[in-house]
């Protein structure tokens, strides 16, 4: 059950749905006996109306008057009236953070000045009086993690897509940048601070597959066998196509990723997903990285990759072709599928409405995302917190030093 939480006066508190027609709100004081705090006494009773049915729109909320207290109980209750019903929800105090409960008690007792109410509120909200007094003593002290929180916000401001950083990449970004006068704690503490300041990221989307196999075409062997680890650049690569809806059709993006550093070494886009799109991706890769000759490029069993046109391009550039194993298992190309999921989550979902954008507009932002941001500035946890081109440059620098 999803419980509604509403922010009031800088703290989370549990509210009920209060229709405008309702005027009966239970006011509880410190003298109210606990046996009278039953669910029937705690819930406001809405006026009987046909609009109070469960299928009706949620009634508008009214502000809770000062001095009115609604206490959480262990479960939700439904009040059935002759003219309909109204459902109310509550959470247990443990489902709201202890710090938020302390803020509520401090507000209701005027920072502890109303001594007679402290014990009552502490008992109902399940916190100790000693803990509340300690909270009052420390509430005006500066937060010891404030410099670290400021450093996190600076990292988010560097690039638009940085707001998708989770705990791992945020910790790696802090470690890479080493902000001045900031002590970097453990990854767990970084996560806790991100939750506290409200910058944690929780992806919600699931991608859809578009692979269409040619069952009669000749297939290549699976040379990678789900081993996407590479010790050198341009030895193992993965490729795939993804689809993005636009206002004037669909845009298909084809890319080749290097398994060594997850860098994009080839990119092409078109309004169809035919074999020439994949051939163009190979040509762009060969122009930018002539050392691709002899590398393994793994793909799924889509008809584009089994076509004669694509196989001729593979032979022309001296590349070894690898394909998913029999049965069309997407896990055989999981590395590339993961790249597409990252791109759509960071660049498109909850940021752009692609169906209102043209394919040319999408090409611009996708090209900028991969070539500029992904390759050069994006923190990649698989690289130990380094952007792909930074890791690649470190590899070539190490070869020069060894020579």
Coordinates of C-alpha atoms in Angstrom, one line a residue:
X1 CA 0.0 0.0 0.0
X2 CA 1.4 3.4 -1.0
X3 CA 0.8 5.9 1.8
X4 CA 0.5 9.6 1.0
X5 CA 3.1 11.8 2.6
X6 CA 2.8 15.6 2.5
X7 CA 5.5 18.1 3.5
X8 CA 4.3 20.6 6.1
X9 CA 6.5 23.2 7.7
X10 CA 9.7 21.4 6.6
X11 CA 8.8 17.9 8.0
X12 CA 6.8 14.9 6.7
X13 CA 3.6 14.2 8.4
X14 CA 0.8 11.8 7.7
X15 CA -2.4 13.4 6.6
X16 CA -5.8 12.1 5.7
X17 CA -7.9 13.1 2.8
X18 CA -10.2 15.9 4.1
X19 CA -13.0 16.9 1.7
X20 CA -14.0 20.5 1.7
X21 CA -17.5 19.5 2.9
X22 CA -16.0 18.0 6.0
X23 CA -15.8 20.0 9.1
X24 CA -15.3 17.3 11.8
X25 CA -11.6 17.0 12.6
X26 CA -10.4 15.3 15.7
X27 CA -8.3 17.5 17.9
X28 CA -6.3 15.7 20.5
X29 CA -4.6 17.3 23.4
X30 CA -2.2 15.9 26.0
X31 CA -5.1 15.2 28.3
X32 CA -6.9 12.9 25.9
X33 CA -6.9 9.3 27.3
X34 CA -5.1 6.8 25.1
X35 CA -8.2 4.5 25.0
X36 CA -10.0 7.3 23.1
X37 CA -7.4 7.2 20.4
X38 CA -9.2 4.5 18.4
X39 CA -9.3 4.7 14.6
X40 CA -12.9 5.9 14.7
X41 CA -11.9 8.8 16.9
X42 CA -8.9 9.7 14.9
X43 CA -10.4 9.9 11.4
X44 CA -12.5 12.9 10.2
X45 CA -15.9 11.9 9.1
X46 CA -16.8 13.4 5.7
X47 CA -20.3 14.5 5.0
X48 CA -22.4 11.9 3.1
X49 CA -22.2 12.6 -0.6
X50 CA -22.3 10.7 -3.8
X51 CA -18.9 12.2 -4.6
X52 CA -17.4 10.2 -1.7
X53 CA -17.3 6.9 -3.5
X54 CA -14.0 5.1 -3.9
X55 CA -14.1 5.7 -7.7
X56 CA -14.6 9.5 -7.4
X57 CA -11.6 11.8 -7.8
X58 CA -9.6 12.6 -4.7
X59 CA -11.2 15.5 -2.8
X60 CA -9.2 18.6 -2.4
X61 CA -7.1 18.8 0.8
X62 CA -7.6 21.6 3.2
X63 CA -4.8 22.9 5.5
X64 CA -4.8 21.4 8.9
X65 CA -5.6 24.0 11.5
X66 CA -2.9 24.8 14.0
X67 CA -3.3 22.7 17.2
X68 CA -5.0 19.9 15.3
X69 CA -3.2 16.6 15.5
X70 CA -3.8 13.4 13.5
X71 CA -1.9 10.4 14.9
X72 CA -0.6 7.5 12.8
X73 CA -2.1 4.1 13.4
X74 CA -1.0 0.6 12.3
X75 CA -3.4 0.2 9.4
X76 CA -5.7 2.1 7.1
X77 CA -9.5 2.3 7.7
X78 CA -12.5 2.7 5.5
X79 CA -15.5 4.6 6.8
X80 CA -18.7 3.5 5.1
X81 CA -21.6 6.0 5.2
X82 CA -25.0 5.8 3.8
X83 CA -24.2 8.1 0.9
X84 CA -20.8 6.5 0.0
X85 CA -17.5 5.8 1.6
X86 CA -14.2 7.5 2.2
X87 CA -10.8 5.8 2.6
X88 CA -8.1 7.2 4.9
X89 CA -4.5 6.0 5.2
X90 CA -2.0 6.2 8.0
X91 CA 1.6 5.0 8.4
X92 CA 3.4 3.6 11.4
X93 CA 5.7 6.1 13.1
X94 CA 8.6 3.8 12.2
X95 CA 7.9 4.5 8.5
X96 CA 8.8 8.1 9.0
X97 CA 12.4 9.0 9.8
X98 CA 13.2 9.6 13.4
X99 CA 14.6 13.0 12.5
X100 CA 11.3 14.1 11.0
X101 CA 9.4 12.9 14.1
X102 CA 11.8 14.9 16.2
X103 CA 11.0 18.0 14.1
X104 CA 7.3 17.5 14.7
X105 CA 7.7 17.2 18.4
X106 CA 9.9 20.3 18.5
X107 CA 7.2 22.2 16.5
X108 CA 4.3 21.1 18.7
X109 CA 6.2 21.8 22.0
X110 CA 7.8 25.0 20.8
X111 CA 11.3 23.6 21.1
X112 CA 10.6 21.9 24.4
X113 CA 9.0 24.9 26.1
X114 CA 5.7 23.2 26.6
X115 CA 7.0 20.6 29.1
X116 CA 3.7 18.9 29.7
X117 CA 3.3 17.7 26.1
X118 CA 6.8 16.2 25.6
X119 CA 6.1 12.9 27.2
X120 CA 2.8 12.5 25.3
X121 CA 4.3 13.2 21.9
X122 CA 7.4 11.1 22.5
X123 CA 5.2 8.1 23.5
X124 CA 2.8 8.4 20.5
X125 CA 5.6 8.9 18.0
X126 CA 7.8 6.2 19.6
X127 CA 10.9 8.2 20.5
X128 CA 12.6 8.6 23.8
X129 CA 12.6 11.8 25.8
X130 CA 16.3 11.6 26.2
X131 CA 16.7 11.4 22.5
X132 CA 14.4 14.4 22.0
X133 CA 16.4 16.5 24.5
X134 CA 19.6 15.5 22.7
X135 CA 18.0 16.5 19.4
X136 CA 17.2 20.0 20.9
X137 CA 20.8 20.4 22.0
X138 CA 22.2 19.5 18.6
X139 CA 19.6 21.0 16.2
X140 CA 21.4 24.4 15.9
X141 CA 24.8 22.9 15.3
X142 CA 26.2 23.1 11.7
X143 CA 25.8 19.8 9.8
X144 CA 29.2 18.1 9.7
X145 CA 28.5 16.8 6.2
X146 CA 27.5 20.2 4.7
X147 CA 30.8 20.6 2.8
X148 CA 30.4 17.1 1.3
X149 CA 26.8 17.8 0.4
X150 CA 27.9 21.1 -1.4
X151 CA 30.5 19.1 -3.3
X152 CA 27.9 16.6 -4.5
X153 CA 25.7 19.5 -5.7
X154 CA 28.6 20.9 -7.6
X155 CA 29.1 17.6 -9.3
X156 CA 25.5 17.5 -10.4
X157 CA 25.7 21.0 -11.8
X158 CA 28.7 20.1 -14.0
X159 CA 26.5 18.2 -16.6
X160 CA 22.8 17.9 -17.0
X161 CA 22.9 14.1 -17.0
X162 CA 24.9 13.9 -13.8
X163 CA 21.6 14.0 -11.9
X164 CA 21.3 10.3 -12.6
X165 CA 24.3 9.4 -10.5
X166 CA 23.6 6.8 -7.9
X167 CA 25.7 6.0 -4.8
X168 CA 28.5 4.2 -6.6
X169 CA 29.1 6.8 -9.3
X170 CA 28.8 9.7 -6.9
X171 CA 31.3 8.1 -4.6
X172 CA 33.7 7.5 -7.6
X173 CA 33.2 11.1 -8.8
X174 CA 34.1 12.5 -5.4
X175 CA 37.2 10.2 -5.3
X176 CA 38.3 11.3 -8.7
X177 CA 37.8 15.0 -8.2
X178 CA 39.0 15.2 -4.5
X179 CA 37.3 18.5 -3.5
X180 CA 39.3 20.8 -1.3
X181 CA 38.6 20.7 2.5
X182 CA 36.2 17.7 2.1
X183 CA 36.8 14.4 3.8
X184 CA 35.3 11.6 1.6
X185 CA 33.6 9.0 3.8
X186 CA 32.5 5.5 2.9
X187 CA 30.2 4.7 0.0
X188 CA 27.4 3.9 2.5
X189 CA 27.7 7.4 4.1
X190 CA 27.6 9.0 0.7
X191 CA 24.4 7.2 -0.1
X192 CA 22.9 8.3 3.3
X193 CA 23.8 11.9 2.6
X194 CA 22.3 11.7 -0.9
X195 CA 19.0 10.4 0.6
X196 CA 19.1 13.2 3.2
X197 CA 19.5 16.0 0.6
X198 CA 17.1 14.3 -1.9
X199 CA 19.4 13.6 -4.9
X200 CA 19.3 9.8 -4.9
X201 CA 18.4 8.3 -8.3
X202 CA 16.0 5.3 -8.7
X203 CA 15.5 4.2 -12.4
X204 CA 12.0 3.0 -13.2
X205 CA 11.9 2.2 -16.9
X206 CA 12.3 -1.1 -18.7
X207 CA 13.5 -1.2 -22.4
X208 CA 11.7 -3.0 -25.2
X209 CA 13.5 -5.2 -27.7
X210 CA 13.3 -4.6 -31.5
X211 CA 15.4 -7.5 -32.8
X212 CA 14.0 -9.2 -35.8
X213 CA 16.0 -12.3 -36.8
X214 CA 16.3 -13.9 -40.2
X215 CA 15.9 -17.6 -39.3
X216 CA 17.2 -18.8 -42.7
X217 CA 20.3 -16.7 -42.7
X218 CA 23.7 -18.2 -41.8
X219 CA 24.8 -17.3 -38.3
X220 CA 28.2 -16.7 -36.8
X221 CA 29.6 -18.4 -33.7
X222 CA 29.4 -16.8 -30.3
X223 CA 33.1 -15.8 -29.7
X224 CA 32.6 -13.8 -26.5
X225 CA 30.4 -16.3 -24.6
X226 CA 29.3 -13.5 -22.3
X227 CA 32.9 -12.6 -21.4
X228 CA 32.9 -8.8 -21.9
X229 CA 36.2 -8.2 -20.1
X230 CA 39.0 -6.9 -22.3
X231 CA 42.6 -6.2 -21.3
X232 CA 43.4 -4.0 -24.3
X233 CA 41.4 -1.4 -26.4
X234 CA 39.9 -2.5 -29.7
X235 CA 40.0 -6.3 -29.0
X236 CA 36.4 -6.9 -28.0
X237 CA 33.5 -4.8 -29.1
X238 CA 29.7 -5.0 -29.0
X239 CA 27.1 -3.4 -31.3
X240 CA 23.3 -3.1 -31.4
X241 CA 20.5 -0.9 -32.6
X242 CA 17.9 0.9 -30.5
X243 CA 14.7 2.7 -31.4
X244 CA 13.4 6.1 -30.3
X245 CA 10.0 7.5 -31.2
X246 CA 9.9 11.1 -32.6
X247 CA 7.2 13.4 -33.8
X248 CA 8.1 12.7 -37.5
X249 CA 8.7 9.0 -37.2
X250 CA 11.2 6.8 -35.5
X251 CA 15.0 7.3 -35.1
X252 CA 17.2 4.2 -35.0
X253 CA 20.6 4.5 -33.3
X254 CA 23.4 2.1 -34.1
X255 CA 26.6 2.2 -32.0
X256 CA 29.8 0.1 -31.4
X257 CA 31.0 0.0 -27.8
X258 CA 34.6 -1.0 -26.8
X259 CA 34.5 -3.6 -24.0
X260 CA 37.8 -2.3 -22.6
X261 CA 36.5 1.1 -21.4
X262 CA 32.8 1.1 -22.6
X263 CA 33.6 4.0 -24.9
X264 CA 31.6 4.7 -28.1
X265 CA 34.0 4.1 -31.0
X266 CA 31.3 4.2 -33.8
X267 CA 27.9 5.8 -34.1
X268 CA 25.3 6.2 -36.8
X269 CA 21.6 7.2 -36.9
X270 CA 18.9 6.9 -39.5
X271 CA 15.1 6.7 -39.8
X272 CA 15.2 3.0 -40.7
X273 CA 17.0 0.0 -39.2
X274 CA 18.2 -1.6 -42.4
X275 CA 21.6 -3.1 -43.0
X276 CA 23.2 0.1 -44.5
X277 CA 22.8 1.7 -41.0
X278 CA 25.1 -1.0 -39.5
X279 CA 27.5 -0.7 -42.3
X280 CA 27.8 3.0 -41.8
X281 CA 28.5 2.4 -38.1
X282 CA 31.4 0.1 -39.2
X283 CA 32.8 2.7 -41.6
X284 CA 32.7 5.5 -39.0
X285 CA 34.5 3.2 -36.5
X286 CA 37.2 2.3 -39.1
X287 CA 37.8 5.9 -39.9
X288 CA 38.2 7.0 -36.2
X289 CA 40.0 3.8 -35.1
X290 CA 42.0 2.1 -37.8
X291 CA 43.3 -0.3 -35.2
X292 CA 39.9 -2.0 -35.2
X293 CA 41.2 -4.5 -37.8
X294 CA 41.3 -7.9 -36.2
X295 CA 38.9 -7.1 -33.3
X296 CA 35.8 -9.1 -32.4
X297 CA 32.5 -7.3 -32.8
X298 CA 29.6 -9.1 -31.2
X299 CA 25.9 -8.5 -32.1
X300 CA 22.6 -10.2 -31.8
X301 CA 21.0 -12.3 -34.5
X302 CA 19.1 -9.4 -36.2
X303 CA 18.6 -9.6 -39.9
X304 CA 20.9 -6.6 -40.4
X305 CA 23.9 -8.4 -39.0
X306 CA 23.3 -11.6 -41.0
X307 CA 22.8 -9.8 -44.3
X308 CA 25.3 -10.2 -47.1
X309 CA 26.0 -6.4 -47.1
X310 CA 27.1 -6.4 -43.5
X311 CA 29.2 -9.5 -43.9
X312 CA 31.1 -8.0 -46.8
X313 CA 31.8 -4.9 -44.7
X314 CA 33.1 -7.1 -41.9
X315 CA 35.5 -8.9 -44.2
X316 CA 36.6 -5.6 -45.8
X317 CA 37.8 -4.2 -42.5
X318 CA 39.3 -7.5 -41.3
X319 CA 36.9 -7.8 -38.3
X320 CA 35.8 -11.1 -36.6
X321 CA 32.1 -11.4 -36.4
X322 CA 30.4 -12.9 -33.3
X323 CA 26.7 -13.4 -32.6
X324 CA 24.4 -14.4 -29.8
X325 CA 24.1 -18.1 -29.3
X326 CA 21.1 -20.1 -30.6
X327 CA 17.8 -19.2 -29.2
X328 CA 18.2 -15.4 -29.4
X329 CA 19.2 -14.9 -25.7
X330 CA 19.5 -11.2 -25.0
X331 CA 21.9 -11.9 -22.1
X332 CA 24.6 -12.8 -24.7
X333 CA 24.7 -9.2 -25.6
X334 CA 23.9 -7.8 -22.2
X335 CA 26.8 -5.3 -22.2
X336 CA 25.3 -3.4 -25.2
X337 CA 21.7 -3.7 -23.9
X338 CA 23.0 -2.1 -20.7
X339 CA 24.5 0.8 -22.6
X340 CA 21.2 1.6 -24.3
X341 CA 19.4 1.5 -20.9
X342 CA 21.9 3.9 -19.4
X343 CA 21.5 6.3 -22.3
X344 CA 17.7 6.4 -22.3
X345 CA 17.6 6.7 -18.5
X346 CA 20.1 9.5 -18.3
X347 CA 19.3 11.4 -21.4
X348 CA 15.7 10.8 -22.4
X349 CA 13.4 9.4 -19.7
X350 CA 11.7 12.1 -17.5
X351 CA 13.8 14.8 -19.3
X352 CA 12.5 15.0 -22.9
X353 CA 9.2 14.1 -24.5
X354 CA 10.8 12.5 -27.6
X355 CA 7.4 12.2 -29.4
X356 CA 7.3 16.0 -29.5
X357 CA 10.8 16.3 -31.0
X358 CA 11.9 15.8 -34.6
X359 CA 14.5 13.1 -35.6
X360 CA 17.0 15.9 -36.4
X361 CA 16.7 17.3 -32.8
X362 CA 17.1 13.8 -31.4
X363 CA 20.2 13.2 -33.5
X364 CA 21.8 16.4 -32.1
X365 CA 21.3 15.6 -28.4
X366 CA 22.2 11.9 -28.8
X367 CA 25.4 12.7 -30.7
X368 CA 26.4 15.3 -28.1
X369 CA 25.6 12.9 -25.3
X370 CA 27.7 10.0 -26.6
X371 CA 30.7 11.8 -28.2
X372 CA 31.1 14.6 -25.7
X373 CA 29.6 13.5 -22.4
X374 CA 29.7 9.7 -22.4
X375 CA 33.2 9.4 -23.7
X376 CA 34.9 12.2 -21.9
X377 CA 33.1 13.3 -18.8
X378 CA 30.7 10.6 -17.6
X379 CA 31.8 8.6 -14.5
X380 CA 31.8 4.9 -15.4
X381 CA 31.7 2.6 -12.5
X382 CA 33.0 -0.3 -14.6
X383 CA 36.2 1.7 -15.2
X384 CA 36.8 2.3 -11.5
X385 CA 35.2 5.8 -11.7
X386 CA 37.0 7.0 -14.8
X387 CA 35.4 8.3 -18.1
X388 CA 36.2 5.9 -21.0
X389 CA 38.6 8.2 -22.8
X390 CA 40.5 8.9 -19.6
X391 CA 41.0 5.2 -19.0
X392 CA 42.1 4.7 -22.6
X393 CA 44.6 7.5 -22.4
X394 CA 46.0 6.1 -19.2
X395 CA 46.5 2.8 -21.1
X396 CA 48.4 4.4 -23.9
X397 CA 50.5 6.5 -21.5
X398 CA 51.5 3.3 -19.6
X399 CA 52.7 1.8 -22.9
X400 CA 54.9 4.9 -23.6
X401 CA 56.4 4.6 -20.1
X402 CA 57.1 0.9 -20.5
X403 CA 58.8 1.6 -23.8

